[in-house]
């Protein structure tokens, strides 16, 4: 029957694949900052006319906005009607900046504000440090015992109290601290065991090889088994040793923007609660079974981890329309993706790998199969209350990553980002200093590669 994650309603979209309200992030959004002084970066485009830059700079001066940095470059995209773009930095008061931007619109083709203040309403704000993911803890769309009337646990006060307990853990969690351990009840473990046993029988024939390689390792190292619900802390430590990915608890459903931003840091927001025991093969929202059985195993694979992070990096500072497109790509890959292994198709999407019904269905001849091409996938509509009529097939995780990177390069985003694994920060790559730092980093990596190649060549000689 359709005991599938698909029937876990469209709310899954709110955490990973929600389609946000339309709005252009690159327009001058309502700009509000806290009283604390923070750095603001502004990118604006102008036509190649005499005195264009001087007129723009005169506007900053007229509103008392001091600029600590100014750079120019040819326009990075032909979408905007601009010949040149200017990147400026200021720590001026938010009111001064707001007035300045209104006037600047008259002289420019476009303006993008890159704000470092998380309290801003500007959608181009994104976390720069992994610790800033703590800010998402209270930004869930629903959480705890806020259950819909059709939820199996709606009238069960014991279950609702349990959900409040899990929500409290997630809201109080801070990066860098151990994820609190949960004493799951016998009833919860029995629900987990029912799902575990049904799915494990299908994995050898239906799941991709990377998944089947990782699953036994989770049993050996993280306590996976039908009689035990693994702890997030143990799994997180194991994943981090494999690919640098981490788990952190989440109280409920995050917006697509916030959820995808976590992936940029190789952080996956995971629930800890489990579905209601009266319906072990159905849940109206993602639960610990979906997270740990569907998502976690592939985060131990380096190529899949890189693909997931690529979607996250592409989302940082993206427009609402581009967030929608990226979220749709996420839906058809990380949630419901298929991949090719030789002449056979296998499942790698978590929505499939946590649903024995749709896992069986997706490899039959009933649904249509299409090659994964982000520009096509991103515009594809999908149902949320039934099995998918169309699945997209990746030739490999490496090719999917390459295609996502190429797709992201076509997005109308006025800056580039990279994740620095040493500092666990997101760095923008815009200024000459940032480009030089990136070049030095690449130079160091190339030095290691050259040393290895010289060493191997020496052995062959």
Short mmCIF file of C-alpha atoms in Angstrom, two decimals:
data_model
loop_
_atom_site.label_atom_id
_atom_site.label_comp_id
_atom_site.label_asym_id
_atom_site.label_seq_id
_atom_site.Cartn_x
_atom_site.Cartn_y
_atom_site.Cartn_z
CA UNK A 1 0.00 0.00 0.00
CA UNK A 2 0.98 3.64 -0.09
CA UNK A 3 2.63 3.60 3.31
CA UNK A 4 5.13 5.95 1.87
CA UNK A 5 7.08 8.95 2.95
CA UNK A 6 5.23 10.58 0.05
CA UNK A 7 2.14 10.47 2.24
CA UNK A 8 4.06 12.31 4.91
CA UNK A 9 2.42 15.38 3.34
CA UNK A 10 3.89 18.44 1.71
CA UNK A 11 5.26 19.63 5.02
CA UNK A 12 8.53 18.00 4.12
CA UNK A 13 8.84 20.89 1.72
CA UNK A 14 8.87 23.28 4.64
CA UNK A 15 12.12 21.80 5.94
CA UNK A 16 13.99 21.03 2.82
CA UNK A 17 11.92 21.89 -0.18
CA UNK A 18 9.39 24.55 0.72
CA UNK A 19 8.63 26.99 -2.06
CA UNK A 20 8.96 30.42 -0.47
CA UNK A 21 6.75 33.35 -1.27
CA UNK A 22 7.96 35.06 -4.43
CA UNK A 23 10.29 37.98 -4.06
CA UNK A 24 13.51 39.18 -5.59
CA UNK A 25 16.45 39.04 -3.26
CA UNK A 26 18.45 41.35 -5.50
CA UNK A 27 15.92 44.15 -5.27
CA UNK A 28 16.47 46.66 -2.52
CA UNK A 29 14.65 44.81 0.23
CA UNK A 30 13.37 46.61 3.34
CA UNK A 31 16.62 47.22 5.14
CA UNK A 32 16.66 47.03 8.93
CA UNK A 33 19.64 46.45 11.16
CA UNK A 34 20.09 46.25 14.87
CA UNK A 35 21.74 49.14 16.65
CA UNK A 36 25.02 47.23 16.82
CA UNK A 37 27.44 48.33 14.12
CA UNK A 38 28.01 45.67 11.49
CA UNK A 39 29.67 45.64 8.13
CA UNK A 40 27.52 46.01 5.04
CA UNK A 41 28.70 45.22 1.51
CA UNK A 42 26.91 46.76 -1.46
CA UNK A 43 27.22 45.74 -5.09
CA UNK A 44 25.72 48.07 -7.71
CA UNK A 45 25.88 48.12 -11.48
CA UNK A 46 26.23 51.05 -13.86
CA UNK A 47 26.40 51.62 -17.61
CA UNK A 48 29.72 52.62 -19.13
CA UNK A 49 28.98 56.34 -19.22
CA UNK A 50 31.16 59.32 -18.32
CA UNK A 51 30.98 60.15 -14.62
CA UNK A 52 28.78 57.16 -13.64
CA UNK A 53 30.97 56.09 -10.72
CA UNK A 54 31.46 59.67 -9.52
CA UNK A 55 27.70 60.23 -9.41
CA UNK A 56 27.27 57.05 -7.38
CA UNK A 57 30.02 57.95 -4.92
CA UNK A 58 28.61 61.46 -4.57
CA UNK A 59 25.35 59.92 -3.32
CA UNK A 60 27.20 58.05 -0.58
CA UNK A 61 28.95 61.27 0.45
CA UNK A 62 25.73 63.26 0.46
CA UNK A 63 24.20 60.90 3.04
CA UNK A 64 27.33 60.73 5.16
CA UNK A 65 28.04 57.09 4.30
CA UNK A 66 31.79 56.54 4.58
CA UNK A 67 33.19 53.74 2.43
CA UNK A 68 36.06 51.66 3.79
CA UNK A 69 36.56 49.70 0.56
CA UNK A 70 35.82 50.26 -3.15
CA UNK A 71 36.46 47.87 -6.06
CA UNK A 72 35.30 47.77 -9.66
CA UNK A 73 34.93 44.90 -12.13
CA UNK A 74 33.19 44.12 -15.43
CA UNK A 75 29.59 43.02 -14.85
CA UNK A 76 29.55 39.31 -13.98
CA UNK A 77 26.28 38.56 -15.74
CA UNK A 78 24.50 39.88 -18.81
CA UNK A 79 21.13 39.49 -17.09
CA UNK A 80 21.52 42.98 -15.61
CA UNK A 81 21.79 45.96 -17.95
CA UNK A 82 25.15 47.04 -16.62
CA UNK A 83 28.66 47.26 -18.02
CA UNK A 84 30.49 47.57 -14.71
CA UNK A 85 29.81 46.66 -11.10
CA UNK A 86 31.20 48.27 -7.97
CA UNK A 87 31.72 46.50 -4.66
CA UNK A 88 31.78 48.85 -1.66
CA UNK A 89 31.95 48.30 2.09
CA UNK A 90 30.64 50.48 4.92
CA UNK A 91 29.87 50.35 8.63
CA UNK A 92 27.50 53.32 8.45
CA UNK A 93 24.24 53.57 10.37
CA UNK A 94 21.39 51.58 8.86
CA UNK A 95 19.18 54.64 8.40
CA UNK A 96 21.89 56.40 6.40
CA UNK A 97 22.32 53.32 4.21
CA UNK A 98 18.58 52.96 3.68
CA UNK A 99 18.23 56.57 2.47
CA UNK A 100 21.35 56.26 0.34
CA UNK A 101 20.09 53.13 -1.41
CA UNK A 102 16.81 54.77 -2.35
CA UNK A 103 18.69 57.57 -4.09
CA UNK A 104 21.28 55.21 -5.57
CA UNK A 105 18.55 53.31 -7.43
CA UNK A 106 18.15 56.32 -9.72
CA UNK A 107 21.75 56.01 -10.97
CA UNK A 108 22.22 52.22 -11.10
CA UNK A 109 20.85 49.20 -12.96
CA UNK A 110 20.74 46.99 -9.88
CA UNK A 111 21.76 46.91 -6.23
CA UNK A 112 22.57 43.93 -4.02
CA UNK A 113 23.09 44.36 -0.28
CA UNK A 114 25.21 41.69 1.43
CA UNK A 115 24.34 42.13 5.07
CA UNK A 116 26.24 40.50 7.94
CA UNK A 117 23.50 41.18 10.48
CA UNK A 118 21.13 38.24 11.10
CA UNK A 119 18.32 40.51 12.35
CA UNK A 120 17.96 42.14 8.95
CA UNK A 121 14.95 41.50 6.73
CA UNK A 122 17.21 41.53 3.71
CA UNK A 123 16.99 37.99 2.19
CA UNK A 124 20.62 38.06 1.10
CA UNK A 125 21.75 37.61 4.71
CA UNK A 126 23.17 34.15 5.33
CA UNK A 127 25.21 32.60 8.13
CA UNK A 128 28.95 33.12 7.73
CA UNK A 129 30.00 30.96 10.70
CA UNK A 130 28.82 27.47 11.59
CA UNK A 131 27.92 28.78 15.04
CA UNK A 132 25.37 31.09 13.47
CA UNK A 133 23.25 28.04 12.66
CA UNK A 134 22.20 28.28 16.31
CA UNK A 135 20.02 31.19 15.21
CA UNK A 136 17.80 28.82 13.25
CA UNK A 137 16.75 26.92 16.40
CA UNK A 138 13.75 29.16 17.05
CA UNK A 139 12.93 29.83 13.39
CA UNK A 140 11.00 26.61 12.83
CA UNK A 141 7.70 26.82 11.01
CA UNK A 142 6.06 24.48 13.47
CA UNK A 143 7.45 22.45 16.32
CA UNK A 144 6.85 20.45 19.45
CA UNK A 145 3.22 19.57 20.07
CA UNK A 146 1.88 21.91 17.37
CA UNK A 147 0.18 19.07 15.51
CA UNK A 148 -2.46 19.33 12.81
CA UNK A 149 -5.89 17.93 13.60
CA UNK A 150 -5.36 15.00 11.21
CA UNK A 151 -2.09 13.99 12.87
CA UNK A 152 -2.31 10.49 14.45
CA UNK A 153 -1.03 11.94 17.75
CA UNK A 154 -3.30 15.02 17.83
CA UNK A 155 -5.44 13.81 20.75
CA UNK A 156 -2.67 11.86 22.52
CA UNK A 157 -1.41 14.12 25.34
CA UNK A 158 1.40 11.71 26.24
CA UNK A 159 2.70 11.83 22.68
CA UNK A 160 2.37 15.62 22.55
CA UNK A 161 4.34 15.95 25.80
CA UNK A 162 7.02 13.76 24.28
CA UNK A 163 7.19 16.02 21.24
CA UNK A 164 7.59 19.05 23.52
CA UNK A 165 10.51 17.29 25.18
CA UNK A 166 12.29 16.76 21.84
CA UNK A 167 11.59 20.35 20.78
CA UNK A 168 13.15 21.66 23.99
CA UNK A 169 16.33 19.67 23.34
CA UNK A 170 16.67 21.14 19.84
CA UNK A 171 15.90 24.74 20.79
CA UNK A 172 18.42 24.72 23.63
CA UNK A 173 21.16 22.96 21.64
CA UNK A 174 24.29 24.98 20.80
CA UNK A 175 26.93 24.15 18.21
CA UNK A 176 30.03 22.56 19.69
CA UNK A 177 28.22 20.83 22.52
CA UNK A 178 27.25 17.13 22.52
CA UNK A 179 23.77 16.39 21.24
CA UNK A 180 21.78 15.31 24.34
CA UNK A 181 21.07 11.59 24.44
CA UNK A 182 17.49 10.40 24.36
CA UNK A 183 16.06 7.52 26.35
CA UNK A 184 13.61 6.14 23.84
CA UNK A 185 10.67 4.21 25.24
CA UNK A 186 9.99 0.53 24.43
CA UNK A 187 7.00 1.65 22.37
CA UNK A 188 9.16 4.03 20.33
CA UNK A 189 11.81 1.36 19.78
CA UNK A 190 9.13 -1.09 18.63
CA UNK A 191 7.91 1.43 16.05
CA UNK A 192 11.48 1.93 14.83
CA UNK A 193 12.02 -1.83 14.65
CA UNK A 194 8.96 -2.38 12.47
CA UNK A 195 10.19 0.13 9.91
CA UNK A 196 13.83 -0.98 10.16
CA UNK A 197 13.12 -4.61 9.38
CA UNK A 198 10.82 -3.88 6.42
CA UNK A 199 13.28 -1.51 4.80
CA UNK A 200 16.45 -3.50 5.44
CA UNK A 201 15.06 -6.38 3.38
CA UNK A 202 14.78 -4.08 0.35
CA UNK A 203 18.09 -2.25 0.59
CA UNK A 204 20.34 -4.91 -1.05
CA UNK A 205 18.27 -4.92 -4.25
CA UNK A 206 16.89 -1.37 -4.37
CA UNK A 207 19.42 1.00 -2.75
CA UNK A 208 22.53 2.35 -4.46
CA UNK A 209 25.89 0.73 -3.75
CA UNK A 210 27.15 3.69 -1.69
CA UNK A 211 24.18 3.35 0.63
CA UNK A 212 24.69 -0.41 1.03
CA UNK A 213 28.36 0.16 1.77
CA UNK A 214 27.62 2.69 4.51
CA UNK A 215 24.70 0.94 6.20
CA UNK A 216 26.72 -1.92 7.77
CA UNK A 217 29.24 0.64 9.02
CA UNK A 218 26.45 2.44 10.86
CA UNK A 219 25.41 -0.86 12.41
CA UNK A 220 28.99 -1.48 13.54
CA UNK A 221 29.81 2.03 14.75
CA UNK A 222 26.58 3.81 15.66
CA UNK A 223 24.29 1.19 17.16
CA UNK A 224 21.95 0.80 14.18
CA UNK A 225 19.67 -2.18 14.68
CA UNK A 226 15.99 -3.12 14.99
CA UNK A 227 16.14 -3.01 18.78
CA UNK A 228 17.92 0.33 19.18
CA UNK A 229 17.29 3.86 17.93
CA UNK A 230 20.76 5.37 17.37
CA UNK A 231 21.79 8.60 19.06
CA UNK A 232 22.45 11.71 16.96
CA UNK A 233 25.72 12.41 18.78
CA UNK A 234 27.18 9.00 17.88
CA UNK A 235 26.09 9.31 14.25
CA UNK A 236 27.34 12.87 13.97
CA UNK A 237 30.80 11.91 15.23
CA UNK A 238 30.96 9.00 12.79
CA UNK A 239 29.87 11.09 9.80
CA UNK A 240 32.30 13.85 10.68
CA UNK A 241 35.16 11.34 10.62
CA UNK A 242 34.03 10.15 7.17
CA UNK A 243 33.09 13.29 5.25
CA UNK A 244 32.97 16.22 7.68
CA UNK A 245 29.18 16.14 7.89
CA UNK A 246 27.45 16.70 11.23
CA UNK A 247 23.95 16.29 12.59
CA UNK A 248 22.25 18.82 14.82
CA UNK A 249 18.77 18.46 16.33
CA UNK A 250 15.91 20.54 14.98
CA UNK A 251 12.59 21.23 16.71
CA UNK A 252 10.47 21.15 13.58
CA UNK A 253 10.25 22.33 10.01
CA UNK A 254 12.71 24.93 8.72
CA UNK A 255 12.26 27.13 5.68
CA UNK A 256 14.07 25.99 2.54
CA UNK A 257 16.51 28.89 2.85
CA UNK A 258 17.53 28.00 6.41
CA UNK A 259 17.63 24.25 5.81
CA UNK A 260 19.77 24.51 2.67
CA UNK A 261 22.11 26.97 4.40
CA UNK A 262 22.97 24.25 6.91
CA UNK A 263 24.13 21.96 4.08
CA UNK A 264 26.65 24.61 3.02
CA UNK A 265 28.45 23.93 6.33
CA UNK A 266 27.98 20.16 5.95
CA UNK A 267 25.37 20.25 8.69
CA UNK A 268 22.14 18.30 8.45
CA UNK A 269 19.24 19.36 10.68
CA UNK A 270 17.68 16.16 12.02
CA UNK A 271 14.58 15.51 14.04
CA UNK A 272 14.73 13.19 17.06
CA UNK A 273 11.04 12.46 17.56
CA UNK A 274 9.37 9.39 16.07
CA UNK A 275 6.00 8.91 14.41
CA UNK A 276 2.90 7.91 16.40
CA UNK A 277 2.85 4.18 17.30
CA UNK A 278 -0.68 3.64 15.98
CA UNK A 279 0.58 4.19 12.42
CA UNK A 280 4.19 3.00 12.23
CA UNK A 281 4.22 3.03 8.42
CA UNK A 282 2.91 6.58 8.07
CA UNK A 283 4.02 10.00 9.28
CA UNK A 284 2.78 13.47 8.32
CA UNK A 285 6.25 15.00 8.79
CA UNK A 286 9.88 13.85 8.71
CA UNK A 287 10.80 11.89 11.82
CA UNK A 288 13.87 10.11 13.16
CA UNK A 289 13.14 7.06 10.97
CA UNK A 290 13.20 9.15 7.80
CA UNK A 291 16.34 11.01 8.89
CA UNK A 292 18.45 8.12 10.15
CA UNK A 293 17.38 5.43 7.68
CA UNK A 294 16.81 7.61 4.62
CA UNK A 295 19.33 10.44 4.85
CA UNK A 296 22.21 9.52 7.13
CA UNK A 297 23.90 6.58 5.34
CA UNK A 298 24.80 8.57 2.23
CA UNK A 299 26.29 11.44 4.22
CA UNK A 300 29.12 8.97 4.87
CA UNK A 301 29.92 8.95 1.14
CA UNK A 302 32.32 11.70 0.07
CA UNK A 303 30.79 12.25 -3.37
CA UNK A 304 27.24 12.50 -2.06
CA UNK A 305 28.41 14.79 0.74
CA UNK A 306 30.00 17.09 -1.83
CA UNK A 307 26.82 17.10 -3.93
CA UNK A 308 24.68 18.00 -0.90
CA UNK A 309 27.04 20.80 0.11
CA UNK A 310 27.02 22.16 -3.44
CA UNK A 311 23.26 22.75 -3.24
CA UNK A 312 23.73 24.43 0.12
CA UNK A 313 26.47 26.75 -1.12
CA UNK A 314 24.38 27.71 -4.14
CA UNK A 315 21.53 28.75 -1.84
CA UNK A 316 23.51 31.33 0.16
CA UNK A 317 22.26 34.80 -0.71
CA UNK A 318 20.16 33.46 -3.58
CA UNK A 319 16.92 35.10 -4.64
CA UNK A 320 13.63 33.58 -3.52
CA UNK A 321 13.03 32.32 -7.05
CA UNK A 322 16.42 30.61 -7.13
CA UNK A 323 15.82 29.12 -3.68
CA UNK A 324 12.66 27.58 -5.10
CA UNK A 325 14.60 26.11 -8.02
CA UNK A 326 17.34 24.74 -5.79
CA UNK A 327 14.76 23.30 -3.41
CA UNK A 328 13.09 21.53 -6.32
CA UNK A 329 16.44 20.07 -7.38
CA UNK A 330 16.91 18.94 -3.78
CA UNK A 331 13.50 17.29 -3.86
CA UNK A 332 14.24 15.30 -6.99
CA UNK A 333 17.73 14.25 -5.86
CA UNK A 334 18.44 14.12 -2.13
CA UNK A 335 14.81 13.19 -1.40
CA UNK A 336 13.66 11.24 -4.46
CA UNK A 337 16.68 10.68 -6.67
CA UNK A 338 17.64 7.62 -8.68
CA UNK A 339 21.10 6.81 -10.02
CA UNK A 340 22.47 4.50 -12.66
CA UNK A 341 24.66 1.54 -11.78
CA UNK A 342 25.67 -0.29 -14.91
CA UNK A 343 22.46 -1.16 -16.76
CA UNK A 344 20.30 -0.87 -13.61
CA UNK A 345 18.67 1.93 -11.69
CA UNK A 346 19.01 2.26 -7.92
CA UNK A 347 17.50 4.61 -5.34
CA UNK A 348 19.50 7.20 -3.41
CA UNK A 349 16.77 9.64 -2.32
CA UNK A 350 15.92 9.59 1.38
CA UNK A 351 12.18 9.77 0.72
CA UNK A 352 12.52 6.48 -1.16
CA UNK A 353 14.97 4.78 1.19
CA UNK A 354 12.70 5.42 4.19
CA UNK A 355 9.52 4.19 2.48
CA UNK A 356 9.20 0.52 1.60
CA UNK A 357 6.13 1.29 -0.55
CA UNK A 358 7.70 3.91 -2.80
CA UNK A 359 11.08 2.19 -2.74
CA UNK A 360 9.43 -0.80 -4.40
CA UNK A 361 7.42 1.36 -6.81
CA UNK A 362 10.15 3.72 -8.02
CA UNK A 363 12.15 1.03 -9.83
CA UNK A 364 9.15 -0.37 -11.72
CA UNK A 365 8.07 0.66 -15.24
CA UNK A 366 5.13 2.70 -13.92
CA UNK A 367 6.84 6.06 -13.28
CA UNK A 368 8.68 8.00 -15.99
CA UNK A 369 12.47 8.29 -15.70
CA UNK A 370 14.36 11.34 -16.97
CA UNK A 371 18.06 12.26 -16.88
CA UNK A 372 19.00 14.72 -14.14
CA UNK A 373 19.54 18.12 -15.74
CA UNK A 374 19.18 20.88 -13.13
CA UNK A 375 17.78 23.47 -15.54
CA UNK A 376 14.94 21.04 -16.39
CA UNK A 377 14.56 19.46 -12.97
CA UNK A 378 14.32 22.86 -11.25
CA UNK A 379 11.19 23.76 -13.24
CA UNK A 380 9.39 20.42 -12.80
CA UNK A 381 6.19 20.33 -10.76
CA UNK A 382 5.57 17.43 -8.41
CA UNK A 383 2.70 15.99 -6.38
CA UNK A 384 2.97 15.83 -2.59
CA UNK A 385 0.22 13.34 -1.70
CA UNK A 386 1.06 10.43 -4.01
CA UNK A 387 3.97 8.56 -5.49
CA UNK A 388 6.04 10.53 -7.97
CA UNK A 389 5.02 10.15 -11.64
CA UNK A 390 8.56 11.22 -12.67
CA UNK A 391 11.99 10.47 -11.22
CA UNK A 392 15.27 12.01 -12.30
CA UNK A 393 18.31 9.79 -12.81
CA UNK A 394 21.87 10.89 -12.02
CA UNK A 395 24.67 9.15 -13.88
CA UNK A 396 26.85 9.53 -10.77
CA UNK A 397 27.16 11.81 -7.76
CA UNK A 398 30.24 13.37 -9.36
CA UNK A 399 28.36 14.29 -12.54
CA UNK A 400 25.40 15.57 -10.50
CA UNK A 401 27.76 17.80 -8.51
CA UNK A 402 29.33 19.17 -11.67
CA UNK A 403 25.92 19.91 -13.15
CA UNK A 404 24.73 21.63 -9.96
CA UNK A 405 27.86 23.77 -9.92
CA UNK A 406 27.29 24.78 -13.55
CA UNK A 407 23.62 25.48 -12.82
CA UNK A 408 24.53 27.65 -9.83
CA UNK A 409 26.86 29.70 -12.03
CA UNK A 410 23.86 30.77 -14.13
CA UNK A 411 21.96 32.11 -11.11
CA UNK A 412 21.60 35.85 -10.83
CA UNK A 413 23.81 36.19 -7.76
CA UNK A 414 26.29 39.03 -7.58
CA UNK A 415 28.97 37.24 -5.55
CA UNK A 416 30.65 33.87 -5.07
CA UNK A 417 31.18 31.89 -1.89
CA UNK A 418 33.39 29.08 -0.64
CA UNK A 419 33.42 27.07 2.57
CA UNK A 420 36.63 27.19 4.57
CA UNK A 421 36.78 23.87 6.46
CA UNK A 422 39.63 25.09 8.68
CA UNK A 423 37.75 28.06 10.11
CA UNK A 424 34.25 26.63 9.46
CA UNK A 425 33.29 29.93 7.85
CA UNK A 426 31.71 30.89 4.56
CA UNK A 427 34.00 33.27 2.70
CA UNK A 428 32.82 35.50 -0.10
CA UNK A 429 35.19 35.67 -3.04
CA UNK A 430 34.84 39.20 -4.35
CA UNK A 431 37.64 41.53 -3.39
CA UNK A 432 41.26 41.38 -4.52
CA UNK A 433 42.27 40.34 -1.01
CA UNK A 434 39.75 37.48 -0.97
CA UNK A 435 40.88 36.32 -4.40
CA UNK A 436 44.50 36.39 -3.25
CA UNK A 437 43.63 34.34 -0.16
CA UNK A 438 41.85 31.78 -2.33
CA UNK A 439 44.84 31.62 -4.68
CA UNK A 440 47.19 31.00 -1.74
CA UNK A 441 44.92 28.22 -0.48
CA UNK A 442 44.85 26.56 -3.89
CA UNK A 443 48.62 27.00 -4.21
CA UNK A 444 49.14 25.12 -0.95
CA UNK A 445 46.92 22.24 -2.09
CA UNK A 446 48.69 22.10 -5.46
CA UNK A 447 52.01 21.97 -3.62
CA UNK A 448 50.90 18.85 -1.79
CA UNK A 449 49.72 17.30 -5.06
CA UNK A 450 53.01 18.09 -6.80
CA UNK A 451 54.99 16.56 -3.92
CA UNK A 452 52.96 13.35 -4.16
CA UNK A 453 53.36 13.17 -7.93
CA UNK A 454 57.13 13.79 -7.66
CA UNK A 455 57.37 11.08 -5.01
CA UNK A 456 55.53 8.58 -7.21
CA UNK A 457 57.62 9.53 -10.23
CA UNK A 458 60.77 8.99 -8.19
CA UNK A 459 59.64 5.49 -7.23
CA UNK A 460 58.91 4.63 -10.88
CA UNK A 461 62.32 5.90 -11.97
#
